Short mmCIF file of C-alpha atoms and ligand atoms in Angstrom, two decimals:
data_model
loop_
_atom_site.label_atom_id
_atom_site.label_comp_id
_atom_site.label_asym_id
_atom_site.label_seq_id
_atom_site.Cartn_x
_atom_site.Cartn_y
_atom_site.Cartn_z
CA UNK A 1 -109.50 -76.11 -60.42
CA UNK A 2 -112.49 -73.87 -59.39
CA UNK A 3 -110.94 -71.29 -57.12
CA UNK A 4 -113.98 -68.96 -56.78
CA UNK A 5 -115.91 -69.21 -53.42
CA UNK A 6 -118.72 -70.08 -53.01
CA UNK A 7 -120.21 -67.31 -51.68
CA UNK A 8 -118.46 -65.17 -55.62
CA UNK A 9 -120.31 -67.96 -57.34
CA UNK A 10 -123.47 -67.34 -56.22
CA UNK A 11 -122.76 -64.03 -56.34
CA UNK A 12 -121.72 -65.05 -60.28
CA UNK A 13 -125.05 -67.28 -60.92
CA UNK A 14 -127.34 -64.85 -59.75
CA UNK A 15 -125.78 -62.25 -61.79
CA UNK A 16 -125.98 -64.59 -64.87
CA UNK A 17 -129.90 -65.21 -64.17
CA UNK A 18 -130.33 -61.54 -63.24
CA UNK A 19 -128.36 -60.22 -66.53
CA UNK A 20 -130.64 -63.07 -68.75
CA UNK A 21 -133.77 -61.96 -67.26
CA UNK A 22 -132.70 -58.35 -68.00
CA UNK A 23 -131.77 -58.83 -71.30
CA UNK A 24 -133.61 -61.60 -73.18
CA UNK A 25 -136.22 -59.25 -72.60
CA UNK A 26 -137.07 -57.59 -75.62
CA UNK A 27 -135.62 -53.94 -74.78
CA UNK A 28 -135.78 -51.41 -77.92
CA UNK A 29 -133.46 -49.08 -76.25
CA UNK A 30 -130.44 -51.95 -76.58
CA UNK A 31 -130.95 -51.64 -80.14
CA UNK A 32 -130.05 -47.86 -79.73
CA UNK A 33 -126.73 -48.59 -77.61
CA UNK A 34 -126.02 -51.05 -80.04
CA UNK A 35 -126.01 -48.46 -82.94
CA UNK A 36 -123.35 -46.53 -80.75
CA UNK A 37 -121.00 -49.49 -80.92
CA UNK A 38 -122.06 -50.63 -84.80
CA UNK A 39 -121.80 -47.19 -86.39
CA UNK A 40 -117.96 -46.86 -85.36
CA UNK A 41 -117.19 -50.54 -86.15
CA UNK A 42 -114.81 -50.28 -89.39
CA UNK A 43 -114.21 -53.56 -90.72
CA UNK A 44 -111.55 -52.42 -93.21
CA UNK A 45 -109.66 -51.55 -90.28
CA UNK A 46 -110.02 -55.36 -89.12
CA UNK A 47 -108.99 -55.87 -92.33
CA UNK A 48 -106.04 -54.47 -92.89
CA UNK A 49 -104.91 -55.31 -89.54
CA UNK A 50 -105.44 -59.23 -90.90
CA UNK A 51 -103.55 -58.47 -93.66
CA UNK A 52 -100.18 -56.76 -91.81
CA UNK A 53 -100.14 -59.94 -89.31
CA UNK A 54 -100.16 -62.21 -91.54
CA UNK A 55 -97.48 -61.23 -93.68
CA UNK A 56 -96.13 -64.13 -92.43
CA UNK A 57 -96.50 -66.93 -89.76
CA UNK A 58 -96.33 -65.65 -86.05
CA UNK A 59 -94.72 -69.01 -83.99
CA UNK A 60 -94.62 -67.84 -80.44
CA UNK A 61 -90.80 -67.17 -79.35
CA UNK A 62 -89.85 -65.94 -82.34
CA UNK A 63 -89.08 -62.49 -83.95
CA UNK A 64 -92.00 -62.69 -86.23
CA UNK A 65 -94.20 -62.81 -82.82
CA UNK A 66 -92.40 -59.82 -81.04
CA UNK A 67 -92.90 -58.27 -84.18
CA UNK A 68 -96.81 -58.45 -84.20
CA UNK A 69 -96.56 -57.91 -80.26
CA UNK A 70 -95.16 -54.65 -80.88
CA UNK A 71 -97.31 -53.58 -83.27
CA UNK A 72 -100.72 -54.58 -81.44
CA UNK A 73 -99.04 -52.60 -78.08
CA UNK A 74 -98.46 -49.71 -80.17
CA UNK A 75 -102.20 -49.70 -81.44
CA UNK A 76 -103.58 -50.23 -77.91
CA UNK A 77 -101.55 -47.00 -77.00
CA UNK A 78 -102.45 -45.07 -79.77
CA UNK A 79 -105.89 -45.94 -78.75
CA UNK A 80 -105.08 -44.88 -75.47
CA UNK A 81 -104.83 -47.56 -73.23
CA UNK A 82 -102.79 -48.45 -70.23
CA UNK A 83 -100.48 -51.15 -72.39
CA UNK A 84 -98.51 -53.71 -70.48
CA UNK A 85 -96.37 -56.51 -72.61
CA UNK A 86 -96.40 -59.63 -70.24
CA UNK A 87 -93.46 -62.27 -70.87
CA UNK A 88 -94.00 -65.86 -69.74
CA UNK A 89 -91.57 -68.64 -70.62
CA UNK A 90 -92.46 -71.34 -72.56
CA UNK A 91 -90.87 -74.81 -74.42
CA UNK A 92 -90.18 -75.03 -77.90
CA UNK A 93 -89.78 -78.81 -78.94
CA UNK A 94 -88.53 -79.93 -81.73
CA UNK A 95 -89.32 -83.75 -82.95
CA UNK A 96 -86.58 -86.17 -83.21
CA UNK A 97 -84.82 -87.16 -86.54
CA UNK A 98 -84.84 -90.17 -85.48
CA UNK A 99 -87.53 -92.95 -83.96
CA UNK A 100 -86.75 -96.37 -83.73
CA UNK A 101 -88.39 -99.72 -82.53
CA UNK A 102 -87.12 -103.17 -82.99
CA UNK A 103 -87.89 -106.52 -80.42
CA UNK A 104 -85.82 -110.17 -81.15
CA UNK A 105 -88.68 -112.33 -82.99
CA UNK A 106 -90.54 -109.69 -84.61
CA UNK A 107 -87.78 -108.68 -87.55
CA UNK A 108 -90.02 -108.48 -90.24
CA UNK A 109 -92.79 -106.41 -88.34
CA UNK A 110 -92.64 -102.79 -88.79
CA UNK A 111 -93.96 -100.84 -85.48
CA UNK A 112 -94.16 -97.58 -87.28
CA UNK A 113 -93.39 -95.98 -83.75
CA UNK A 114 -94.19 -92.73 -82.81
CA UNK A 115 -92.49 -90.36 -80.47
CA UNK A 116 -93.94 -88.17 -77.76
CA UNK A 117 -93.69 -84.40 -77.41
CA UNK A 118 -91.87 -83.34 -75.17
CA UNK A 119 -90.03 -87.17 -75.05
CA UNK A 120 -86.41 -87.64 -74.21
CA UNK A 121 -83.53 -88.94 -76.42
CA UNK A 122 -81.97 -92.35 -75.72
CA UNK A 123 -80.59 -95.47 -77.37
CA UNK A 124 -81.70 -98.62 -75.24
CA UNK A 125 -81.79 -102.42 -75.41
CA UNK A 126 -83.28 -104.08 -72.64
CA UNK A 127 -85.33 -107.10 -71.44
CA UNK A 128 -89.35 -106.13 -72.60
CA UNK A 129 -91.76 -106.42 -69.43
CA UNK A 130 -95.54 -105.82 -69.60
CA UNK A 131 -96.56 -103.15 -66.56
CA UNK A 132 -100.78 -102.99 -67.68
CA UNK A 133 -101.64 -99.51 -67.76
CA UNK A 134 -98.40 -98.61 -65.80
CA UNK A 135 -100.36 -96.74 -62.43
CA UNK A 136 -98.43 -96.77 -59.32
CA UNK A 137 -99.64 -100.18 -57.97
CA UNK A 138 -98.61 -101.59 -61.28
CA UNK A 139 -95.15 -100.63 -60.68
CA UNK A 140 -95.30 -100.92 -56.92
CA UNK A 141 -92.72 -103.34 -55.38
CA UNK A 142 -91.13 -103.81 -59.72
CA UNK A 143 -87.50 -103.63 -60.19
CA UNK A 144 -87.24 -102.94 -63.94
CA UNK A 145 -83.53 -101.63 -63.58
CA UNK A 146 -82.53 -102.17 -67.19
CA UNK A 147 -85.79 -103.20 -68.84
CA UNK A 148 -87.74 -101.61 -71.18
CA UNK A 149 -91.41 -101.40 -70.03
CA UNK A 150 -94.28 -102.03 -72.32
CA UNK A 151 -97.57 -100.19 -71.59
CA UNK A 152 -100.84 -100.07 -72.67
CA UNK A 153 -102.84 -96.43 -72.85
CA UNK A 154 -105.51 -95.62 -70.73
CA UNK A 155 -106.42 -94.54 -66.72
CA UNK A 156 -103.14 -92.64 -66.66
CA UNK A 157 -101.25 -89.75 -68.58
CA UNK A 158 -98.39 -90.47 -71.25
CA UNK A 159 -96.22 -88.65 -68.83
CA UNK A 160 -97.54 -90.70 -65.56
CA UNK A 161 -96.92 -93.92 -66.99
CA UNK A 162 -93.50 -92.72 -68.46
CA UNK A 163 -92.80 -91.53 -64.96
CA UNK A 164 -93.70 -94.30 -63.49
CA UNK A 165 -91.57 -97.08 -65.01
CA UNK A 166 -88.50 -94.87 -65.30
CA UNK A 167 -89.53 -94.60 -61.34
CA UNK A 168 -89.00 -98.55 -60.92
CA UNK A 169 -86.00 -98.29 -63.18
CA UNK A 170 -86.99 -99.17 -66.40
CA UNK A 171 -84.98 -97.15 -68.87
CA UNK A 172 -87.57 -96.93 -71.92
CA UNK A 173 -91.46 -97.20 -72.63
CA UNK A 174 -93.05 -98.33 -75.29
CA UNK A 175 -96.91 -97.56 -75.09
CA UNK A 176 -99.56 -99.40 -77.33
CA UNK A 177 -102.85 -97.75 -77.85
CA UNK A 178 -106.07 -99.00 -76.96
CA UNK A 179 -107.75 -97.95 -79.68
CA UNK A 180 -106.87 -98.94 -83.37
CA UNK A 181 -105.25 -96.14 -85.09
CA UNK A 182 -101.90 -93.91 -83.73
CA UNK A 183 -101.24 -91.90 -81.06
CA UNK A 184 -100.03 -88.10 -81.57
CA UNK A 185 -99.21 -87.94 -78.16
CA UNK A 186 -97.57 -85.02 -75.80
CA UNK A 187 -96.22 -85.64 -71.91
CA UNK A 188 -97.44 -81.71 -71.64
CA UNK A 189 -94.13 -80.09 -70.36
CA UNK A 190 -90.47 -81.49 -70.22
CA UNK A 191 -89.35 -83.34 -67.80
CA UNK A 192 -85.43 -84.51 -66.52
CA UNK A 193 -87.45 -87.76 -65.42
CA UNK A 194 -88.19 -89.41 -68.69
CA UNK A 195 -87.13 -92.45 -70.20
CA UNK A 196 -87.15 -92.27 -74.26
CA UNK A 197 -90.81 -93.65 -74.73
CA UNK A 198 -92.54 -94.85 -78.38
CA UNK A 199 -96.23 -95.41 -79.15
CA UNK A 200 -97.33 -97.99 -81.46
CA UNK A 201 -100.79 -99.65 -82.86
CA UNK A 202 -102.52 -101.37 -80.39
CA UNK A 203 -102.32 -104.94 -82.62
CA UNK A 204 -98.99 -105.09 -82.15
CA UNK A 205 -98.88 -103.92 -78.76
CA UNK A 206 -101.02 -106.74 -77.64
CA UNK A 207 -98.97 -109.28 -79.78
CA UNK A 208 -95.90 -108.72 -77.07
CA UNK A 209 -98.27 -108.60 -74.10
CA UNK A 210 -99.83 -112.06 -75.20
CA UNK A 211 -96.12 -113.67 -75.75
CA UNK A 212 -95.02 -112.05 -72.99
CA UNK A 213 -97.62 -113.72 -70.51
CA UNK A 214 -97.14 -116.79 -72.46
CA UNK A 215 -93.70 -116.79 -70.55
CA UNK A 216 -91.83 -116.00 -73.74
CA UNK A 217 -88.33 -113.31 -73.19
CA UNK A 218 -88.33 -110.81 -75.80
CA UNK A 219 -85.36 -107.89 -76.00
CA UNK A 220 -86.93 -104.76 -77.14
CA UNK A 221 -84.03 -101.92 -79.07
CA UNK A 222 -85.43 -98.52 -78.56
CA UNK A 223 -83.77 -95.62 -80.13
CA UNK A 224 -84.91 -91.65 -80.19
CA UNK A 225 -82.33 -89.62 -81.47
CA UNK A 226 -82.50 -85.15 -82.56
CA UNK A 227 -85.27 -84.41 -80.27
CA UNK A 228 -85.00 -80.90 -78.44
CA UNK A 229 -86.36 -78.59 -76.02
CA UNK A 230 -85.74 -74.77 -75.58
CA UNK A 231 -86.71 -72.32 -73.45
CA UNK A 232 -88.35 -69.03 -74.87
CA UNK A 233 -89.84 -66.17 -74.19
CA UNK A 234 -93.37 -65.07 -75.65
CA UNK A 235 -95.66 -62.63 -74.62
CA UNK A 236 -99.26 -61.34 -73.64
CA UNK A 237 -100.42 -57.93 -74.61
CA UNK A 238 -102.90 -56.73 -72.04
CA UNK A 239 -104.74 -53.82 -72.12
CA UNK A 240 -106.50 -52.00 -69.87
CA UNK A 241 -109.45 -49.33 -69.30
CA UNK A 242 -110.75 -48.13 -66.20
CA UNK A 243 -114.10 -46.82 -65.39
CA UNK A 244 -114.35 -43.01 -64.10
CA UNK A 245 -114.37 -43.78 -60.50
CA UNK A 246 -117.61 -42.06 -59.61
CA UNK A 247 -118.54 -45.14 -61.68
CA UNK A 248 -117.44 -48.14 -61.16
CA UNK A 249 -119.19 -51.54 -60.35
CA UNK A 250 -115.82 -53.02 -59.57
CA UNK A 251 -116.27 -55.75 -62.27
CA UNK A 252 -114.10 -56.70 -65.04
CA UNK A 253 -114.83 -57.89 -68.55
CA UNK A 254 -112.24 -59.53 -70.61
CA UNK A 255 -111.79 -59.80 -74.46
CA UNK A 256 -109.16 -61.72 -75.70
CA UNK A 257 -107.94 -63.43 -78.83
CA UNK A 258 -104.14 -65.24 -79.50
CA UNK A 259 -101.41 -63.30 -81.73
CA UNK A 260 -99.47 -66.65 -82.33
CA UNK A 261 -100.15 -68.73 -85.75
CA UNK A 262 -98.68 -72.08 -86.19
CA UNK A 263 -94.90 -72.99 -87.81
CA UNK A 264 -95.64 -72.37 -91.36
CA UNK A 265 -99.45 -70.68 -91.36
CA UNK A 266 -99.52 -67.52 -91.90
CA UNK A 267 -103.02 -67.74 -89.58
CA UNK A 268 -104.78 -64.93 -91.60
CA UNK A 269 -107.91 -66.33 -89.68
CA UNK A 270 -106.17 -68.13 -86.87
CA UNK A 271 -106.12 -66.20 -85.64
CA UNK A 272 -104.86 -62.80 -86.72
CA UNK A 273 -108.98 -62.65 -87.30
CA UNK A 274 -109.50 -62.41 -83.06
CA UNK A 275 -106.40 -60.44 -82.65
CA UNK A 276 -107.64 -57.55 -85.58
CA UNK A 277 -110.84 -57.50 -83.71
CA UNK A 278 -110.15 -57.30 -80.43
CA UNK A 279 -107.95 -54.16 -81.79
CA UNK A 280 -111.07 -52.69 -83.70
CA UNK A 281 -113.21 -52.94 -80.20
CA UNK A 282 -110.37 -51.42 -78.27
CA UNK A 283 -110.50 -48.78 -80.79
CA UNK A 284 -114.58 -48.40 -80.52
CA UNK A 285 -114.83 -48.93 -76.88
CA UNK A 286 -111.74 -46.06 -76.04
CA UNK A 287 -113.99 -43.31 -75.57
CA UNK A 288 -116.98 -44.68 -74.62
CA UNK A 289 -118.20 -44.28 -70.85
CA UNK A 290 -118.13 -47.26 -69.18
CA UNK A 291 -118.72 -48.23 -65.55
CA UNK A 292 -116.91 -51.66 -65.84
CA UNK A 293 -112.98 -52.62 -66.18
CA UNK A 294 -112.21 -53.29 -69.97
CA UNK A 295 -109.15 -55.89 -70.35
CA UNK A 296 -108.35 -56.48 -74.20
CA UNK A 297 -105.90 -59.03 -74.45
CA UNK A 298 -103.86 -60.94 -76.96
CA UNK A 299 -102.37 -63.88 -75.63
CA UNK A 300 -98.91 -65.57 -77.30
CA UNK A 301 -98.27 -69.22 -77.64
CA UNK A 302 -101.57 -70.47 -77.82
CA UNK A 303 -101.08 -73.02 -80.75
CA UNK A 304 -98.52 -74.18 -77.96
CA UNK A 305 -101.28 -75.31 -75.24
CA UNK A 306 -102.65 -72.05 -74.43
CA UNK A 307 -99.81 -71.42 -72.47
CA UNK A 308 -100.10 -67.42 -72.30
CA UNK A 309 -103.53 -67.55 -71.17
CA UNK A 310 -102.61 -70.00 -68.38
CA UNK A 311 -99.33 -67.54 -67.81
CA UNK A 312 -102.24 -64.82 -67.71
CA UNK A 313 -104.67 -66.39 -65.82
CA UNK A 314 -101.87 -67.06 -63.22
CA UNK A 315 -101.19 -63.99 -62.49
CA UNK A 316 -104.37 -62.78 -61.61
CA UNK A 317 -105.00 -62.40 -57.79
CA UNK A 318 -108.24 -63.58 -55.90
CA UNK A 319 -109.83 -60.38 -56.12
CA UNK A 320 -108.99 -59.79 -59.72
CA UNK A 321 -110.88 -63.74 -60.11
CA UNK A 322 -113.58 -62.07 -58.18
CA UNK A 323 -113.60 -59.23 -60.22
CA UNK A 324 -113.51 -60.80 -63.62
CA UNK A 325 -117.37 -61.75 -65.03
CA UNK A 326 -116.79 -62.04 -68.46
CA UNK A 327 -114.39 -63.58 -70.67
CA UNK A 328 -114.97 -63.24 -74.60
CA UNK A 329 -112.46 -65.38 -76.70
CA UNK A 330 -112.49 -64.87 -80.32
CA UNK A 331 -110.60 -67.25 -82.34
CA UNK A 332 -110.73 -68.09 -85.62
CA UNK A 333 -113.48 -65.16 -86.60
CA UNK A 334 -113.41 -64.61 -90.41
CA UNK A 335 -113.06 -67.06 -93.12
CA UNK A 336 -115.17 -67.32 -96.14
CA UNK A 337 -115.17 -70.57 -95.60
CA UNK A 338 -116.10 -71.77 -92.52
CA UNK A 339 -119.51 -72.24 -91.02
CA UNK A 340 -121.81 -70.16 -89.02
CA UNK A 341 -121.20 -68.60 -85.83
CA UNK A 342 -120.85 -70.68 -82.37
CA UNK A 343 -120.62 -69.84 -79.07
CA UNK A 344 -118.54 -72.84 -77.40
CA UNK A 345 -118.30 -72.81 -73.40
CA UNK A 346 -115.92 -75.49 -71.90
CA UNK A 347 -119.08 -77.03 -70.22
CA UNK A 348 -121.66 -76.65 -72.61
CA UNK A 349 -123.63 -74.77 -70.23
CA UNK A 350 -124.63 -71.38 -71.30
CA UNK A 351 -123.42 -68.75 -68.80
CA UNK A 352 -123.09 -64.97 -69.11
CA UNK A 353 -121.11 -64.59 -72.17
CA UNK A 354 -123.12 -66.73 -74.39
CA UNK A 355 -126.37 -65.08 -73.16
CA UNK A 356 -125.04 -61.46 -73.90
CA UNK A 357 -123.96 -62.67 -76.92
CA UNK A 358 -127.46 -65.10 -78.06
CA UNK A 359 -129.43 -61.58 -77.21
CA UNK A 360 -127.01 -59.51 -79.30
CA UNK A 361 -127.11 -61.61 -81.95
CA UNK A 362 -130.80 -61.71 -81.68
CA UNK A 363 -130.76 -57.79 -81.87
CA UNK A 364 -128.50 -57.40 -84.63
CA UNK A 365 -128.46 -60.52 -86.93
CA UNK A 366 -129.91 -63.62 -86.20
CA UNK A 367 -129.78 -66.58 -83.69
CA UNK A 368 -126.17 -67.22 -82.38
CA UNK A 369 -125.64 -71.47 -81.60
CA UNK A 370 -123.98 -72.92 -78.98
CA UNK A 371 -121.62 -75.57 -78.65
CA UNK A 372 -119.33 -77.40 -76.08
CA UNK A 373 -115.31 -76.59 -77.27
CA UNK A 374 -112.00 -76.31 -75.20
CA UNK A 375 -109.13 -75.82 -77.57
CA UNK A 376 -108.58 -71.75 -76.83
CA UNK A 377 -107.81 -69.82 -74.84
CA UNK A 378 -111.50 -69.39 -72.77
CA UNK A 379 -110.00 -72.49 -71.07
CA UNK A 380 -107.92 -71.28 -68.40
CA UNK A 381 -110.74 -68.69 -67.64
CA UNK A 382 -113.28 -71.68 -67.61
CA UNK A 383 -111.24 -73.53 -64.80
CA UNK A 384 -110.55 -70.60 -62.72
CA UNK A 385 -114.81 -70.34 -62.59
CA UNK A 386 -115.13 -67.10 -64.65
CA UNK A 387 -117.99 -67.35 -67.56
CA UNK A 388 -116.08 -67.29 -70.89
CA UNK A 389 -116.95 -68.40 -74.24
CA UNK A 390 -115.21 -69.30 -77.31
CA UNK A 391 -116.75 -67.01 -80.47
CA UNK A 392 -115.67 -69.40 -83.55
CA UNK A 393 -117.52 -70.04 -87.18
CA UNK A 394 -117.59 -73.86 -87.58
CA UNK A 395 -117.23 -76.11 -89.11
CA UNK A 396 -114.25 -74.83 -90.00
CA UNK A 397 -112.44 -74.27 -93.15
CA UNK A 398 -109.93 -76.47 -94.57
CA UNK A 399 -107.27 -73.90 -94.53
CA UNK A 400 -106.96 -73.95 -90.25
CA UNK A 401 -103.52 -74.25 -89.87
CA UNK A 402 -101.94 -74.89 -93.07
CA UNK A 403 -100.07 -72.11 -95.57
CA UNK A 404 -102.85 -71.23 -97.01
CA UNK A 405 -104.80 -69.72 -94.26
CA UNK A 406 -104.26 -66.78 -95.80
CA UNK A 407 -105.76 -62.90 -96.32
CA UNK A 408 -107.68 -63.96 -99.90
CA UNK A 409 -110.03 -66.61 -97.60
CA UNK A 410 -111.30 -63.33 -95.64
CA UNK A 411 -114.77 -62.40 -94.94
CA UNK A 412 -115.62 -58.93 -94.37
CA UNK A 413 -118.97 -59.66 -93.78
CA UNK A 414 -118.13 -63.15 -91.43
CA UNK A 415 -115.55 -60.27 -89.30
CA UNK A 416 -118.71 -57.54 -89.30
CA UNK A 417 -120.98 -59.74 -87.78
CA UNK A 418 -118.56 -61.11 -85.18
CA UNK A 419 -117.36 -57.44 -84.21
CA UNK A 420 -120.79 -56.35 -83.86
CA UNK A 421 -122.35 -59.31 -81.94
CA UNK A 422 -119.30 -59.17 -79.22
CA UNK A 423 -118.97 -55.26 -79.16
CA UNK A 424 -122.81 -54.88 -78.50
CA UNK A 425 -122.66 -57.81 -75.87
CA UNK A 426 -119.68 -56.58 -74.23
CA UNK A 427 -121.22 -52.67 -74.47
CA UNK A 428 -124.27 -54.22 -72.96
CA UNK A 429 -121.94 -55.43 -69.79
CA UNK A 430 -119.71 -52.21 -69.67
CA UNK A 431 -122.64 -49.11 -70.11
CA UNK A 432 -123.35 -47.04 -67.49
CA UNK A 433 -126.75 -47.50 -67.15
CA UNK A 434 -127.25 -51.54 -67.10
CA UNK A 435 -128.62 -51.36 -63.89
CA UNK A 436 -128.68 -55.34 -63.84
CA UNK A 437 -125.54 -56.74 -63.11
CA UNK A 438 -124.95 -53.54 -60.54
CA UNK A 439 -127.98 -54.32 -58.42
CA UNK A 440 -127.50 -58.62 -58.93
CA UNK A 441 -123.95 -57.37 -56.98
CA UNK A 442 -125.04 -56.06 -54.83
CA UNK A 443 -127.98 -57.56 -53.40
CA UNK A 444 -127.85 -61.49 -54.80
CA UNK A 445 -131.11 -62.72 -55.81
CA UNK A 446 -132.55 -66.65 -55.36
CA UNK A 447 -132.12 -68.05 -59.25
CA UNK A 448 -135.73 -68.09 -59.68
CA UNK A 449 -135.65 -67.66 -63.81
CA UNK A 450 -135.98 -70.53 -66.17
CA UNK A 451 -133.57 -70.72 -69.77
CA UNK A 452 -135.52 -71.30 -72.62
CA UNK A 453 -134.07 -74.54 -73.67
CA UNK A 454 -132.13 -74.23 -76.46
CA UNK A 455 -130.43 -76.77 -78.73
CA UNK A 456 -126.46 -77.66 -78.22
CA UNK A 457 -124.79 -77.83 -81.16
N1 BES B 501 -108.22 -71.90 -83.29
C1 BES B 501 -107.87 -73.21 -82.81
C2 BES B 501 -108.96 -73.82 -81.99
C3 BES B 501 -110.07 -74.52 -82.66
C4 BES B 501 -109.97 -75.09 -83.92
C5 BES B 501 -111.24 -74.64 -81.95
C6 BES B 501 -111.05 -75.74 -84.47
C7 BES B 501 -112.32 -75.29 -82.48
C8 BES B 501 -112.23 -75.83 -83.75
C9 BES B 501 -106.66 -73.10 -81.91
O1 BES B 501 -105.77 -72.12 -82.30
C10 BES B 501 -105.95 -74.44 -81.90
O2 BES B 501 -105.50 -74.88 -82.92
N2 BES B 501 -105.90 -75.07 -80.73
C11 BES B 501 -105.26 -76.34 -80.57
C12 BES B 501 -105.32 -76.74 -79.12
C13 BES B 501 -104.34 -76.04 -78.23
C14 BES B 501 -104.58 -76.48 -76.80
C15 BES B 501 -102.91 -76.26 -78.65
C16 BES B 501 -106.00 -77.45 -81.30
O3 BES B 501 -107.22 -77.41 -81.37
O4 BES B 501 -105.31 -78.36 -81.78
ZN1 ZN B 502 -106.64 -70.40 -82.88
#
C-alpha cells in the first residue's frame, strides 16, 4: 500500500535525483565529514555489545527479549536520547503434536501431511470433494456441510482458500501443491474461521482429484491435534534525536535493526550484529550537529514476520510518512563467513539509501552491490513509499539461524566496514551543511539526471 501522495513522491524522487547528483560527485570534503563519523566508530564496542545479546537466544515475547530490550533502552539513554519502549501484541504458535491424513482406498499411501501455521486443531471424517484452486466462484453456490475439501495451491492464499471452504461448510482442507516438493506454509495470523487444513505433494494430490472426477467417493480422516496460539507482548525500542530548531529541514532518517533471534539461535549475527550497530551509531551520532530527525530503532519479533516494524510503521502518522526519507535496515552485518556487502531494496530499484550508501562505500572502501530482498524489516517502510534498504553480507553463512550463530563467527572487520559505510551515508543525510536535500525540499526539481547503470545482483 503506497500511502504517500503524489505530490511527497515527487517531492521524494526529486530529492533522490537531487541528493545522487550531489553526491556521486566526487566531493573531497565528504571524505573529511566522513573522518568525523569513522574516527569515533569503536568496533569493540559493537563487539561486546554482540557478545552480551547473545548470551543466549532472544525469541520475541519472552524474558530473554525484555531482557535485551532493557538493556539497548538503557544504552540509548545513557547516550542521551529521548527512549521510548513500544509494545505491540503479537502470536506465538506452537506446531501440533500431531498431523494426520488418511482417505478409504489409499491405505498403504503415506501423505506425509503437513500442517499450516497458524492452522486450527480438529479431528474430521468427511466425504472428499475437489473445489480447484478454492476462489470464491469455486465455492459459490457449494454446500460442503460435512465434507472435507481438497484444494490445489495457487491464485489464492492458504488462508483464502481455507476460508473459503470452511465458508461453504466444509469442515477440513487438504491442499496439494502445484509444484513437486512440500509446502512450509503459514495462513499469516490466526483466525476463529479455520477448518484444520493439511498440505501434501502435489502427486498425490492429483491422484484424488483424477478419481474424484472419475466419479469415484472417497472419505478423507483428517486429524490435527497440540497446535496453539498465544498472545504476547514484544517490543520496539525507538530512539529519538532532534535537530536544534534553528536547524531543522523537517526530515527524518531512520536506522533500524531487529533485537529478536530465533527459538534456539543465539543470533550473534542475526541479528544482535544490526542491533550492536545501530547502538555504536547512536553513540557516534549523539553529539554531533545535525539538521535532520535521527530515529534509531530496534524492532522485536522480526523472525516472527516483521511484525514490530509493521506495529512501528503503523503508528506513524501522515506527516511523520512525509517526514521520513530514509530508512537504513541492517540485518545480519558481521559474520566471518558470509559474503560481501549488499544493498537489497524491496524493488530492486536503487533509491536514496542505496545511493548514500554506493557513494560512501565508494569513499571509504570499495563498491557496495545491490540486490532485490524483502525478508526484514525495510519492508514495511518499502510499502508505506519511504526509500529503505536492507544492508546484509550475502551469501550468507551457514550458521543463519541455527545454535551456532554464535560470537566466535564474528568479524570485526565485516562490522567496521558496515558501521562506517551507513554512519558516513546517514552523516551525509543528517549534516548541517548538505545543502542538497534542503533546497530539493524545498523547491522540487524536473528529474533531469541519468543513473549510471549498474549491475543487480
Ligand atoms: N536476517 C534474516 C533475513 C535474511 C536472511 C535476508 C537471508 C536475506 C538473506 C531475517 O531475520 C529472517 O530470517 N527473515 C525471515 C522472514 C521474515 C518475514 C520472518 C526469513 O527470511 O525467513
Ligand atoms: Zn535477521
Amino acid at each position: 500500500m503506497l500511502r504517500k501522495s503524489i505530490v511527497s513522491l515527487a517531492v521524494t524522487s526529486s530529492l533522490v535525483f537531487g541528493m545522487t547528483a550531489a553526491y556521486a560527485a566526487a566531493n573531497p570534503s565528504d571524505h573529511a565529514f566522513d573522518n568525523k563519523i569513522v574516527k569515533r566508530i569503536k568496533v569493540d564496542n559493537i563487539y561486546k555489545t554482540i557478545e552480551l545479546l547473545s548470551k543466549e537466544p532472544r525469541v520475541a515475547g519472552t524474558p530473554a527479549e525484555d531482557k535485551a530490550v532493557e538493556y539497548i533502552a538503557k544504552q540509548f539513554k545513557s547516550f542521551g536520547y529521548n527512549t521510548e519502549i513500544q509494545p505491540f501484541e503479537m502470536f506465538q504458535y506452537t506446531s501440533p503434536t500431531t498431523v494426520e491424513l488418511s482417505v478409504d482406498g489409499f491405505v498403504d499411501t503415506d501423505f506425509a501431511p503437513d500442517s499450516f501455521t497458524y492452522g486450527a486443531n480438529g479431528d474430521v471424517t468427511g466425504e472428499l470433494v475437489y473445489i480447484g484452486l478454492g476462489g470464491p466462484d469455486d465455492v459459490d453456490g457449494l454446500d460442503l456441510s460435512g465434507k472435507v475439501a481438497l484444494v490445489k495451491r495457487g491464485s489464492y492464499t492458504f488462508a483464502e482458500k481455507i476460508l473459503n471452504a470452511a465458508g461453504a461448510g466444509a469442515e477440513a482442507v487438504i491442499l496439494f501443491n502445484n509444484t513437486s516438493g512440500g509446502i512450509n506454509g503459514t495462513l499469516g495470523e490466526p483466525s476463529d474461521g479455520y477448518v484444520p487444513a493439511v498440505a501434501i505433494g502435489r502427486d498425490l494430490g492429483e491422484q484424488l482429484a483424477d478419481r474424484l472426477a472419475a466419479g469415484e467417493g472417497l472419505t478423507a480422516h483428517v486429524k490435527i491435534a497440540g497446535a496453539k496460539v498465544e498472545r504476547q507482548t514484544s517490543h520496539n525500542v525507538i530512539a529519538t534525536k532532534k535537530p536544534n530548531p534553528n536547524k531543522d529541514t523537517g526530515q527524518i532518517v531512520i536506522v533500524g535493526a531487529h533485537h529478536d533471534s530465533v527459538e534456539g539461535g543465539p543470533g550473534a549475527n542475526d541479528d544482535a550484529s544490526g542491533t550492536a550497530t545501530v547502538l555504536e551509531l547512536a553513540r557516534v551520532l549523539s553529539n554531533m550537529p545535525i539538521d535532520t530527525e535521527l530515529r534509531f530503532i530496534t524492532f522485536g519479533a522480526e523472525e516472527n514476520g516483521l511484525v514490530g516494524s509493521y506495529a512501528y510503521a503503523e503508528s506513524l502518522t501522515e506527516d511523520e510518512i512525509d517526514r521520513i526519507v530514509a530508512q537504513f535496515q541492517m540485518d545480519m552485518v558481521g559474520s566471518r563467513d558470509a559474503g560481501e556487502l549488499i544493498m537489497y531494496t524491496v524493488d530492486g530499484e536503487k533509491n536514496i539509501v542505496t545511493d548514500l550508501g554506493a557513494a560512501a562505500g565508494a569513499r571509504l572502501s570499495g563498491v557496495v552491490n545491490y540486490g532485490q530482498e524483502g525478508r526484514s524489516d525495510h519492508v514495511p517502510f518499502a510499502e508505506l513509499g519511504i526509500p529503505s534498504a536492507l544492508f546484509i553480507h550475502a551469501p550468507v553463512e551457514p550458521w543463519y539461524h541455527t545454535p551456532e550463530d554464535t560470537i566466535d563467527k564474528i568479524s570485526k572487520d565485516k562490522l567496521q566496514q558496515v558501521a562506517e559505510i551507513v554512519g558516513a551515508a546517514v552523516y551525509q543525510i543528517a549534516r548541517p551543511d548538505t545543502p542538497a536535500l534542503k533546497n530539493a525540499r524545498v523547491a522540487p526539481k524536473p528529474v533531469d539526471y541519468e543513473f549510471e547503470e549498474r549491475e543487480l545482483e
